[in-house]
Amino acid sequence: MNRNKIELPTAGLSGDTVIARLRELKEGDVSWRNGRIFGYIYHPGDREAKVIEQAYHMFCNENALNPSLFSSLRKLENETVAMVAGLLHAGDDYAGNMTTGGSESILVAVKTARDHARKHKPEVTHPEMIAPVTIHPAFSKAAAITGIKVRYAHAGEDKRVDVADLEKLINRNTILITASAPCFPYGVIDPIEELGEAALKNGLLFHVDSCLGGLMLPFLEDLGYKLPRSDFRVKGVTSVSADVHKYGYAPKGASVIIYRSHEIRRFQYFVMSSWPGGLYASPTMLGTRSGAPMAAAWAALITIGRDGYVRMADAVMKSTSAIKSGIESIPGLKIIADPAMSIFAFTSEKHDIFRIGDELAKRGWNLDKLQFPSALHMTVSFHNTGHEDEFLAALKDAVADVEGDKIQKVYSHVLISTVKAMSKFLPVKWFRKITSGFTGSEKKPEKGAATSGAAAYAMMMAIDNRENVEDIMLDVLDKLYTL
Ligand SMILES: *Cc1c(COP(=O)(O)O)cnc(C)c1O
């Protein structure tokens, strides 16, 4: 294999050279400052960001692995958890930790549930958890790692999990129920109160994924929005995850996991007393833990403050509402379900929605694609506010372009139905060939635009055998992370 070679430079490069190289690399990134990407970026504005970034720099060498050496970090972590616990109405016996993100919070919550069951339900030999189909993939990942089986419950018309369907999946191996407040795909809040009752009735742990909502829903309540309860006020909820690096507007690497009681959290920990290296104790998944995201998250919470969060939440909701009504006023476009906050998806029965996504990307607006049904996704955060009119103008243009291009429409229709028909009997090798052209990393995408995805994505969706799709996805990952 002819590999590109990058070697460690013999003599270190000057600071100026290093920074210049980083600047150059960064030029190829999407520019988010113009408010044209949704999700991924949560920025509170330059004044707050300055303080937060200073906090980050101040603690980038400190290590939370040893809380007795860095008592500052222990305090920063405990205070951050306490502030979020307050927002989520956790009771006096709450216990929690900071993690590096939603996925880690979810992983430790699932691990905790498994070990809690090992102690309290030793009769369970094949533990299972139940999740709505809309739950974040981090739960599937956590289940794969911890050896728990996931049973998926259907969503109703309103995209919230169907409680009756979920209850049917409870059996003697069930140890955990999970739900979202709100879920990523459609931004709706699962019926947490009813699920809480089901959890209590069946003696199960119940985790609420409030990674997106944890630092948004409390401020919407302040603003007078009528929302169903989805936190520790609901009896039966035993743990909640909330990402400070999303609507908490902290730099990446900051999430919080909170349990109803110390007794439950105990099962999260890992300790080892027989290692020659000493007594080893670690609260979460990581060993060495950077102090930077902790200090920055703490700084974000206290420099923005309740008033700041309420003000940003208000701006985000006004922006969301303008974008949603703009979308609904375009014939053929439709918002899916009734999103609770600032996350939603829209679809079309009239147009090829993915091609609208591609046309938007050409104009510099990057929206994620969803499947079953095909849809485009939006997470509106503070840096998007004020750009509603530009976005809606670009969307109208994109729809008009797709509508006018009848030939492309017939072409993609034929292509997709061919793939659908052939996917039943053609081997995966064949699909790898045709999709590698779209998904390989050889072709450099246009600056600031996502790789043209409509055709590749539609084709992946048309393949009936999802294992084949997963094979192709593994190929893509392998290519992406090979120099
Ligand atoms: C982002 C997100 C997660 C995962 O969080 P990461 O920080 O990306 O690891 C989990 N659940 C929901 C609803 C999310 O939006």
Short mmCIF file of C-alpha atoms and ligand atoms in Angstrom, two decimals:
data_model
loop_
_atom_site.label_atom_id
_atom_site.label_comp_id
_atom_site.label_asym_id
_atom_site.label_seq_id
_atom_site.Cartn_x
_atom_site.Cartn_y
_atom_site.Cartn_z
CA MET A 1 0.00 0.00 0.00
CA ASN A 2 1.25 3.41 -0.88
CA ARG A 3 0.76 5.35 2.33
CA ASN A 4 1.20 9.05 2.78
CA LYS A 5 3.99 9.60 5.19
CA ILE A 6 3.90 12.11 7.98
CA GLU A 7 6.76 11.88 10.39
CA LEU A 8 7.57 13.56 13.63
CA PRO A 9 9.77 16.55 12.75
CA THR A 10 13.32 16.11 14.02
CA ALA A 11 13.68 19.70 15.10
CA GLY A 12 10.57 21.25 16.58
CA LEU A 13 8.93 23.91 14.46
CA SER A 14 8.66 27.49 15.62
CA GLY A 15 5.48 28.60 17.33
CA ASP A 16 4.65 30.89 14.42
CA THR A 17 4.94 28.04 11.93
CA VAL A 18 2.76 25.75 14.00
CA ILE A 19 0.05 28.35 14.43
CA ALA A 20 0.21 29.31 10.76
CA ARG A 21 -0.30 25.67 9.81
CA LEU A 22 -3.26 25.35 12.12
CA ARG A 23 -4.77 28.52 10.67
CA GLU A 24 -4.38 27.13 7.20
CA LEU A 25 -6.06 23.85 8.16
CA LYS A 26 -8.89 25.68 9.83
CA GLU A 27 -9.59 27.58 6.62
CA GLY A 28 -11.00 24.37 5.17
CA ASP A 29 -13.55 24.08 8.00
CA VAL A 30 -17.12 25.19 7.79
CA SER A 31 -17.43 28.78 8.92
CA TRP A 32 -20.00 28.75 11.69
CA ARG A 33 -19.77 32.40 12.66
CA ASN A 34 -22.24 33.34 9.93
CA GLY A 35 -24.91 31.24 11.68
CA ARG A 36 -25.20 28.75 8.84
CA ILE A 37 -24.63 25.51 10.65
CA PHE A 38 -27.14 23.97 13.01
CA GLY A 39 -26.18 21.79 15.94
CA TYR A 40 -22.48 21.13 16.53
CA ILE A 41 -21.90 24.72 17.59
CA TYR A 42 -23.22 26.41 20.72
CA HIS A 43 -21.67 29.82 21.20
CA PRO A 44 -22.87 32.33 23.76
CA GLY A 45 -21.41 35.43 22.10
CA ASP A 46 -17.93 36.91 22.27
CA ARG A 47 -18.12 38.65 25.64
CA GLU A 48 -19.07 35.50 27.54
CA ALA A 49 -16.84 33.29 25.39
CA LYS A 50 -13.79 35.34 26.35
CA VAL A 51 -14.20 34.54 30.04
CA ILE A 52 -15.04 30.91 29.33
CA GLU A 53 -12.01 30.42 27.09
CA GLN A 54 -9.76 32.02 29.67
CA ALA A 55 -11.04 29.52 32.24
CA TYR A 56 -10.32 26.74 29.74
CA HIS A 57 -6.73 27.85 29.24
CA MET A 58 -6.17 28.25 32.98
CA PHE A 59 -6.92 24.57 33.60
CA CYS A 60 -5.64 22.84 30.46
CA ASN A 61 -2.74 21.19 32.32
CA GLU A 62 -4.59 20.20 35.49
CA ASN A 63 -5.77 16.63 35.98
CA ALA A 64 -8.99 15.69 37.77
CA LEU A 65 -7.75 12.10 38.18
CA ASN A 66 -6.31 13.09 41.53
CA PRO A 67 -8.77 15.29 43.40
CA SER A 68 -6.47 15.68 46.38
CA LEU A 69 -3.75 17.31 44.26
CA PHE A 70 -6.23 19.49 42.39
CA SER A 71 -8.87 20.36 44.94
CA SER A 72 -9.95 23.22 42.65
CA LEU A 73 -11.22 20.74 40.09
CA ARG A 74 -13.14 18.72 42.65
CA LYS A 75 -14.87 21.91 43.73
CA LEU A 76 -15.51 23.02 40.14
CA GLU A 77 -16.98 19.60 39.29
CA ASN A 78 -19.16 19.39 42.41
CA GLU A 79 -20.43 22.94 41.97
CA THR A 80 -21.19 22.43 38.27
CA VAL A 81 -23.13 19.26 39.09
CA ALA A 82 -24.93 21.07 41.91
CA MET A 83 -26.00 23.95 39.69
CA VAL A 84 -27.38 21.57 37.05
CA ALA A 85 -29.00 19.39 39.74
CA GLY A 86 -30.80 22.51 40.96
CA LEU A 87 -32.13 23.20 37.47
CA LEU A 88 -33.36 19.60 37.25
CA HIS A 89 -35.03 19.72 40.69
CA ALA A 90 -32.92 16.90 42.11
CA GLY A 91 -33.69 16.12 45.76
CA ASP A 92 -31.35 16.31 48.75
CA ASP A 93 -29.88 12.86 48.22
CA TYR A 94 -28.83 13.51 44.58
CA ALA A 95 -25.32 12.52 43.48
CA GLY A 96 -23.57 13.21 40.19
CA ASN A 97 -20.40 13.73 38.22
CA MET A 98 -19.07 15.59 35.23
CA THR A 99 -18.21 13.61 32.13
CA THR A 100 -16.74 14.51 28.75
CA GLY A 101 -20.09 14.51 26.95
CA GLY A 102 -23.52 13.01 26.50
CA SER A 103 -22.17 9.70 25.26
CA GLU A 104 -20.05 9.24 28.37
CA SER A 105 -22.89 10.28 30.70
CA ILE A 106 -25.12 7.71 29.01
CA LEU A 107 -22.44 5.04 29.09
CA VAL A 108 -21.91 5.44 32.83
CA ALA A 109 -25.69 5.52 33.45
CA VAL A 110 -26.14 2.23 31.60
CA LYS A 111 -23.13 0.68 33.36
CA THR A 112 -24.57 1.84 36.69
CA ALA A 113 -27.91 0.20 35.88
CA ARG A 114 -26.18 -3.06 34.97
CA ASP A 115 -24.16 -3.19 38.18
CA HIS A 116 -27.15 -2.06 40.27
CA ALA A 117 -29.09 -5.02 38.87
CA ARG A 118 -26.21 -7.41 39.55
CA LYS A 119 -26.53 -6.53 43.22
CA HIS A 120 -30.28 -6.04 43.57
CA LYS A 121 -31.59 -8.49 40.97
CA PRO A 122 -29.10 -11.35 40.91
CA GLU A 123 -31.75 -13.50 39.22
CA VAL A 124 -31.33 -11.47 36.01
CA THR A 125 -28.73 -13.23 33.89
CA HIS A 126 -29.42 -11.54 30.53
CA PRO A 127 -30.09 -7.89 31.33
CA GLU A 128 -32.22 -5.83 28.97
CA MET A 129 -33.09 -2.18 28.66
CA ILE A 130 -36.00 -0.61 26.82
CA ALA A 131 -35.62 2.49 24.67
CA PRO A 132 -37.77 4.48 22.26
CA VAL A 133 -36.65 4.06 18.62
CA THR A 134 -35.82 7.77 18.66
CA ILE A 135 -33.31 7.45 21.51
CA HIS A 136 -29.75 8.61 20.81
CA PRO A 137 -27.38 5.92 19.44
CA ALA A 138 -25.16 6.44 22.50
CA PHE A 139 -27.57 4.07 24.32
CA SER A 140 -27.02 1.33 21.76
CA LYS A 141 -23.29 1.92 22.01
CA ALA A 142 -23.43 1.76 25.82
CA ALA A 143 -25.51 -1.41 25.67
CA ALA A 144 -23.04 -3.01 23.25
CA ILE A 145 -20.16 -2.16 25.58
CA THR A 146 -21.88 -3.32 28.76
CA GLY A 147 -23.45 -6.45 27.26
CA ILE A 148 -27.06 -5.37 27.72
CA LYS A 149 -29.75 -6.11 25.15
CA VAL A 150 -31.83 -3.17 23.93
CA ARG A 151 -35.49 -3.59 23.08
CA TYR A 152 -36.86 -0.72 21.04
CA ALA A 153 -40.37 0.64 21.58
CA HIS A 154 -42.31 2.28 18.75
CA ALA A 155 -43.07 5.96 18.58
CA GLY A 156 -46.64 7.11 18.12
CA GLU A 157 -47.95 9.52 15.46
CA ASP A 158 -46.65 12.38 17.60
CA LYS A 159 -43.18 10.73 17.61
CA ARG A 160 -43.26 10.28 21.39
CA VAL A 161 -42.72 6.75 22.58
CA ASP A 162 -45.88 4.64 22.75
CA VAL A 163 -46.09 3.83 26.48
CA ALA A 164 -48.31 0.78 26.00
CA ASP A 165 -45.86 -0.65 23.47
CA LEU A 166 -42.96 0.04 25.80
CA GLU A 167 -44.72 -1.62 28.73
CA LYS A 168 -45.29 -4.73 26.63
CA LEU A 169 -41.53 -5.09 26.29
CA ILE A 170 -40.95 -5.24 30.04
CA ASN A 171 -40.02 -8.76 31.14
CA ARG A 172 -38.12 -10.37 34.00
CA ASN A 173 -34.75 -9.46 32.40
CA THR A 174 -35.56 -5.76 32.14
CA ILE A 175 -33.39 -3.57 34.34
CA LEU A 176 -33.71 -0.08 32.82
CA ILE A 177 -36.17 2.15 30.95
CA THR A 178 -34.81 5.08 28.96
CA ALA A 179 -36.44 8.08 27.28
CA SER A 180 -35.54 11.52 25.94
CA ALA A 181 -36.40 15.07 26.94
CA PRO A 182 -36.34 15.89 24.09
CA CYS A 183 -35.11 13.38 21.49
CA PHE A 184 -32.64 14.47 18.86
CA PRO A 185 -34.49 13.54 15.65
CA TYR A 186 -37.81 15.36 16.21
CA GLY A 187 -37.27 17.38 19.38
CA VAL A 188 -40.30 15.94 21.16
CA ILE A 189 -40.35 15.00 24.84
CA ASP A 190 -41.31 11.40 25.61
CA PRO A 191 -44.18 10.91 28.13
CA ILE A 192 -41.85 10.98 31.14
CA GLU A 193 -44.62 11.04 33.80
CA GLU A 194 -46.28 7.89 32.48
CA LEU A 195 -42.95 6.15 32.02
CA GLY A 196 -41.98 7.11 35.56
CA GLU A 197 -45.10 5.35 36.80
CA ALA A 198 -44.27 2.28 34.73
CA ALA A 199 -40.75 2.26 36.16
CA LEU A 200 -42.02 2.49 39.74
CA LYS A 201 -44.69 -0.14 39.19
CA ASN A 202 -42.13 -2.58 37.78
CA GLY A 203 -39.25 -1.73 40.10
CA LEU A 204 -36.98 -0.51 37.29
CA LEU A 205 -34.39 2.21 37.00
CA PHE A 206 -35.39 5.01 34.62
CA HIS A 207 -32.89 7.23 32.82
CA VAL A 208 -34.01 10.46 31.14
CA ASP A 209 -31.70 11.68 28.38
CA SER A 210 -31.89 15.42 28.75
CA CYS A 211 -28.59 16.02 26.98
CA LEU A 212 -30.33 18.59 24.80
CA GLY A 213 -33.06 19.76 27.13
CA GLY A 214 -31.31 19.87 30.50
CA LEU A 215 -30.02 23.40 30.07
CA MET A 216 -32.91 24.69 27.97
CA LEU A 217 -36.21 23.38 29.35
CA PRO A 218 -35.75 24.98 32.82
CA PHE A 219 -35.33 28.39 31.21
CA LEU A 220 -38.36 27.85 28.98
CA GLU A 221 -40.33 27.26 32.17
CA ASP A 222 -39.02 30.59 33.46
CA LEU A 223 -40.32 32.15 30.24
CA GLY A 224 -43.78 30.70 30.90
CA TYR A 225 -43.78 27.86 28.38
CA LYS A 226 -46.12 25.08 29.46
CA LEU A 227 -44.05 21.92 29.32
CA PRO A 228 -44.57 18.44 30.68
CA ARG A 229 -42.25 17.63 33.60
CA SER A 230 -39.23 15.59 32.58
CA ASP A 231 -36.76 15.83 35.46
CA PHE A 232 -36.45 14.62 39.07
CA ARG A 233 -39.85 16.08 39.91
CA VAL A 234 -41.20 13.00 38.15
CA LYS A 235 -41.26 10.12 40.63
CA GLY A 236 -39.58 7.10 39.14
CA VAL A 237 -36.85 9.03 37.30
CA THR A 238 -33.61 7.67 38.74
CA SER A 239 -30.99 9.41 36.56
CA VAL A 240 -30.73 12.29 34.11
CA SER A 241 -27.95 13.27 31.68
CA ALA A 242 -27.56 16.93 30.65
CA ASP A 243 -24.90 18.33 28.33
CA VAL A 244 -23.30 21.57 29.44
CA HIS A 245 -21.53 21.68 26.09
CA LYS A 246 -24.85 22.01 24.27
CA TYR A 247 -27.39 24.56 25.52
CA GLY A 248 -25.12 25.30 28.49
CA TYR A 249 -22.88 26.99 25.88
CA ALA A 250 -19.67 25.54 27.36
CA PRO A 251 -16.76 24.32 25.23
CA LYS A 252 -16.82 20.66 24.15
CA GLY A 253 -16.07 18.03 26.74
CA ALA A 254 -18.66 18.85 29.41
CA SER A 255 -21.73 16.92 30.44
CA VAL A 256 -23.35 16.02 33.74
CA ILE A 257 -24.81 12.74 34.98
CA ILE A 258 -27.05 12.95 38.03
CA TYR A 259 -28.68 10.15 40.04
CA ARG A 260 -31.57 10.38 42.44
CA SER A 261 -29.49 8.86 45.24
CA HIS A 262 -25.96 8.16 46.40
CA GLU A 263 -26.91 4.50 46.67
CA ILE A 264 -27.43 4.31 42.89
CA ARG A 265 -24.33 6.31 41.98
CA ARG A 266 -22.15 3.93 43.93
CA PHE A 267 -22.52 1.43 41.08
CA GLN A 268 -21.01 3.93 38.64
CA TYR A 269 -17.61 3.89 40.30
CA PHE A 270 -14.63 1.71 39.58
CA VAL A 271 -12.15 0.91 42.32
CA MET A 272 -9.20 -1.47 42.46
CA SER A 273 -7.31 -2.19 45.65
CA SER A 274 -4.81 -4.81 44.46
CA TRP A 275 -2.79 -2.92 41.83
CA PRO A 276 0.96 -2.55 42.50
CA GLY A 277 0.55 1.01 41.23
CA GLY A 278 -1.49 1.85 44.29
CA LEU A 279 -5.14 2.17 45.26
CA TYR A 280 -6.95 3.16 42.07
CA ALA A 281 -10.34 4.84 42.08
CA SER A 282 -12.15 6.47 39.20
CA PRO A 283 -15.68 7.87 39.15
CA THR A 284 -16.42 7.83 35.40
CA MET A 285 -15.03 6.22 32.21
CA LEU A 286 -11.82 8.18 31.88
CA GLY A 287 -8.66 7.92 33.89
CA THR A 288 -6.82 11.16 33.32
CA ARG A 289 -9.43 13.90 33.14
CA SER A 290 -8.63 17.34 31.75
CA GLY A 291 -9.52 20.20 34.03
CA ALA A 292 -10.11 22.52 31.08
CA PRO A 293 -13.69 21.58 30.13
CA MET A 294 -14.69 21.44 33.80
CA ALA A 295 -13.39 24.90 34.58
CA ALA A 296 -14.88 26.26 31.37
CA ALA A 297 -18.31 24.69 32.04
CA TRP A 298 -18.33 26.10 35.54
CA ALA A 299 -17.30 29.50 34.20
CA ALA A 300 -20.01 29.36 31.51
CA LEU A 301 -22.72 28.65 34.07
CA ILE A 302 -21.75 31.48 36.37
CA THR A 303 -20.81 34.10 33.80
CA ILE A 304 -23.99 33.57 31.78
CA GLY A 305 -26.20 33.12 34.83
CA ARG A 306 -29.92 32.39 34.94
CA ASP A 307 -30.84 35.71 33.32
CA GLY A 308 -28.36 35.15 30.50
CA TYR A 309 -29.68 31.66 29.81
CA VAL A 310 -33.27 32.86 29.86
CA ARG A 311 -32.40 35.67 27.45
CA MET A 312 -30.64 33.27 25.07
CA ALA A 313 -33.46 30.73 25.34
CA ASP A 314 -35.95 33.43 24.45
CA ALA A 315 -33.94 34.52 21.40
CA VAL A 316 -33.52 30.90 20.29
CA MET A 317 -37.25 30.18 20.62
CA LYS A 318 -38.20 33.33 18.66
CA SER A 319 -35.78 32.34 15.95
CA THR A 320 -37.09 28.74 15.94
CA SER A 321 -40.64 29.92 15.69
CA ALA A 322 -39.82 32.24 12.73
CA ILE A 323 -37.97 29.44 10.93
CA LYS A 324 -40.73 26.92 11.57
CA SER A 325 -43.50 29.14 10.25
CA GLY A 326 -41.32 30.10 7.28
CA ILE A 327 -40.84 26.43 6.43
CA GLU A 328 -44.54 25.63 6.80
CA SER A 329 -45.42 28.51 4.50
CA ILE A 330 -43.46 26.89 1.65
CA PRO A 331 -45.83 24.56 -0.22
CA GLY A 332 -44.78 20.94 0.06
CA LEU A 333 -42.67 21.30 3.22
CA LYS A 334 -43.82 20.08 6.60
CA ILE A 335 -42.43 20.08 10.15
CA ILE A 336 -42.58 16.61 11.67
CA ALA A 337 -44.68 16.31 14.87
CA ASP A 338 -44.80 19.15 17.42
CA PRO A 339 -41.30 19.91 18.68
CA ALA A 340 -41.04 21.05 22.31
CA MET A 341 -38.11 23.45 21.98
CA SER A 342 -35.58 24.41 19.33
CA ILE A 343 -34.89 21.08 17.65
CA PHE A 344 -37.01 19.79 14.80
CA ALA A 345 -37.06 18.08 11.44
CA PHE A 346 -38.92 18.89 8.25
CA THR A 347 -39.84 16.69 5.37
CA SER A 348 -41.66 16.77 2.06
CA GLU A 349 -44.01 14.49 0.21
CA LYS A 350 -43.71 16.65 -2.88
CA HIS A 351 -39.98 17.26 -3.27
CA ASP A 352 -36.81 15.24 -2.82
CA ILE A 353 -35.90 16.61 0.60
CA PHE A 354 -32.27 15.46 0.41
CA ARG A 355 -31.76 17.39 -2.81
CA ILE A 356 -33.14 20.45 -1.07
CA GLY A 357 -30.48 19.75 1.56
CA ASP A 358 -27.80 19.62 -1.14
CA GLU A 359 -29.02 22.89 -2.66
CA LEU A 360 -28.90 24.49 0.79
CA ALA A 361 -25.36 23.15 1.29
CA LYS A 362 -24.32 24.76 -2.01
CA ARG A 363 -25.55 28.02 -0.54
CA GLY A 364 -23.52 27.44 2.61
CA TRP A 365 -26.29 26.14 4.91
CA ASN A 366 -25.52 22.74 6.37
CA LEU A 367 -28.42 20.66 7.69
CA ASP A 368 -28.20 17.04 8.86
CA LYS A 369 -30.19 14.38 7.05
CA LEU A 370 -32.62 12.02 8.79
CA GLN A 371 -34.12 8.75 7.54
CA PHE A 372 -37.48 6.92 7.86
CA PRO A 373 -38.87 9.34 6.82
CA SER A 374 -36.28 11.31 4.88
CA ALA A 375 -36.02 14.72 6.46
CA LEU A 376 -33.69 17.62 7.18
CA HIS A 377 -32.80 18.45 10.74
CA MET A 378 -32.34 21.73 12.58
CA THR A 379 -30.96 22.49 16.02
CA VAL A 380 -31.30 26.21 16.52
CA SER A 381 -28.85 27.67 19.00
CA PHE A 382 -27.82 31.17 19.95
CA HIS A 383 -25.37 31.77 17.08
CA ASN A 384 -28.18 31.05 14.58
CA THR A 385 -30.42 33.80 15.92
CA GLY A 386 -30.83 36.79 13.63
CA HIS A 387 -30.20 34.72 10.50
CA GLU A 388 -33.78 33.46 10.02
CA ASP A 389 -34.59 35.60 6.97
CA GLU A 390 -31.37 34.66 5.17
CA PHE A 391 -32.05 31.01 5.87
CA LEU A 392 -35.64 31.12 4.65
CA ALA A 393 -34.59 32.96 1.47
CA ALA A 394 -31.97 30.28 0.78
CA LEU A 395 -34.53 27.55 1.48
CA LYS A 396 -37.04 29.09 -0.97
CA ASP A 397 -34.33 29.24 -3.64
CA ALA A 398 -33.30 25.67 -2.95
CA VAL A 399 -36.89 24.41 -3.24
CA ALA A 400 -37.41 26.33 -6.47
CA ASP A 401 -34.24 24.84 -7.96
CA VAL A 402 -35.22 21.31 -7.04
CA GLU A 403 -38.74 21.85 -8.33
CA GLY A 404 -37.48 23.17 -11.66
CA ASP A 405 -35.13 20.25 -12.27
CA LYS A 406 -37.49 17.57 -13.56
CA ILE A 407 -34.79 15.49 -15.27
CA GLN A 408 -32.85 15.05 -12.04
CA LYS A 409 -36.05 14.05 -10.32
CA VAL A 410 -36.74 11.23 -12.78
CA TYR A 411 -33.08 10.20 -12.67
CA SER A 412 -32.95 9.90 -8.89
CA HIS A 413 -36.28 8.10 -8.84
CA VAL A 414 -35.02 5.48 -11.31
CA LEU A 415 -31.69 5.18 -9.51
CA ILE A 416 -33.28 4.64 -6.11
CA SER A 417 -35.87 2.14 -7.29
CA THR A 418 -33.15 0.21 -9.10
CA VAL A 419 -31.03 0.09 -5.97
CA LYS A 420 -34.05 -0.97 -3.94
CA ALA A 421 -34.87 -3.79 -6.30
CA MET A 422 -31.30 -4.97 -6.68
CA SER A 423 -30.37 -4.68 -3.02
CA LYS A 424 -32.40 -7.81 -2.33
CA PHE A 425 -29.99 -10.09 -4.15
CA LEU A 426 -26.77 -8.23 -4.97
CA PRO A 427 -23.78 -8.85 -2.71
CA VAL A 428 -22.51 -6.06 -0.49
CA LYS A 429 -19.30 -5.80 -2.55
CA TRP A 430 -21.28 -4.29 -5.39
CA PHE A 431 -22.75 -1.61 -3.17
CA ARG A 432 -19.38 -0.82 -1.68
CA LYS A 433 -18.16 -0.06 -5.19
CA ILE A 434 -20.95 2.25 -6.17
CA THR A 435 -21.16 4.07 -2.87
CA SER A 436 -17.41 4.53 -2.41
CA GLY A 437 -17.51 7.18 -5.13
CA PHE A 438 -19.85 9.28 -2.99
CA THR A 439 -18.53 8.57 0.43
CA GLY A 440 -14.79 8.18 0.01
CA SER A 441 -12.50 10.86 1.29
CA GLU A 442 -10.53 11.22 -1.98
CA LYS A 443 -12.75 14.00 -3.22
CA LYS A 444 -12.27 17.17 -1.32
CA PRO A 445 -15.63 18.77 -0.61
CA GLU A 446 -16.12 22.37 -1.59
CA LYS A 447 -15.01 24.73 1.12
CA GLY A 448 -17.71 25.29 3.67
CA ALA A 449 -20.09 22.81 2.09
CA ALA A 450 -20.95 19.34 3.28
CA THR A 451 -20.10 16.54 0.85
CA SER A 452 -22.90 16.16 -1.67
CA GLY A 453 -25.01 13.62 0.10
CA ALA A 454 -28.44 13.31 -1.52
CA ALA A 455 -27.62 10.49 -3.92
CA ALA A 456 -25.38 8.54 -1.55
CA TYR A 457 -27.77 8.91 1.37
CA ALA A 458 -30.83 7.99 -0.65
CA MET A 459 -29.04 4.95 -1.96
CA MET A 460 -27.99 3.84 1.51
CA MET A 461 -31.58 4.14 2.63
CA ALA A 462 -32.84 2.12 -0.29
CA ILE A 463 -30.67 -0.88 0.59
CA ASP A 464 -32.96 -3.30 2.36
CA ASN A 465 -30.31 -5.23 4.24
CA ARG A 466 -29.16 -2.85 6.98
CA GLU A 467 -26.15 -5.03 7.76
CA ASN A 468 -24.87 -4.23 4.29
CA VAL A 469 -25.33 -0.55 5.01
CA GLU A 470 -23.36 -0.95 8.22
CA ASP A 471 -20.58 -2.69 6.32
CA ILE A 472 -20.38 0.28 3.98
CA MET A 473 -20.35 2.67 6.94
CA LEU A 474 -17.40 0.78 8.41
CA ASP A 475 -15.57 1.17 5.09
CA VAL A 476 -16.23 4.89 5.21
CA LEU A 477 -14.91 5.20 8.76
CA ASP A 478 -11.85 3.22 7.84
CA LYS A 479 -11.15 5.51 4.91
CA LEU A 480 -11.77 8.68 6.88
CA TYR A 481 -9.34 7.73 9.59
CA THR A 482 -6.52 6.58 7.38
CA LEU A 483 -4.04 9.18 6.24
C1 LIG B 1 -25.81 15.04 21.73
C2 LIG B 1 -26.73 14.06 22.31
C3 LIG B 1 -26.25 12.93 22.97
C4 LIG B 1 -24.79 12.53 22.96
O1 LIG B 1 -23.99 13.51 23.41
P1 LIG B 1 -22.48 13.74 22.91
O2 LIG B 1 -22.10 14.93 23.69
O3 LIG B 1 -22.54 13.95 21.43
O4 LIG B 1 -21.68 12.54 23.26
C5 LIG B 1 -27.17 12.13 23.60
N1 LIG B 1 -28.48 12.40 23.54
C6 LIG B 1 -28.98 13.46 22.88
C7 LIG B 1 -30.46 13.70 22.87
C8 LIG B 1 -28.11 14.31 22.22
O5 LIG B 1 -28.58 15.35 21.53
#
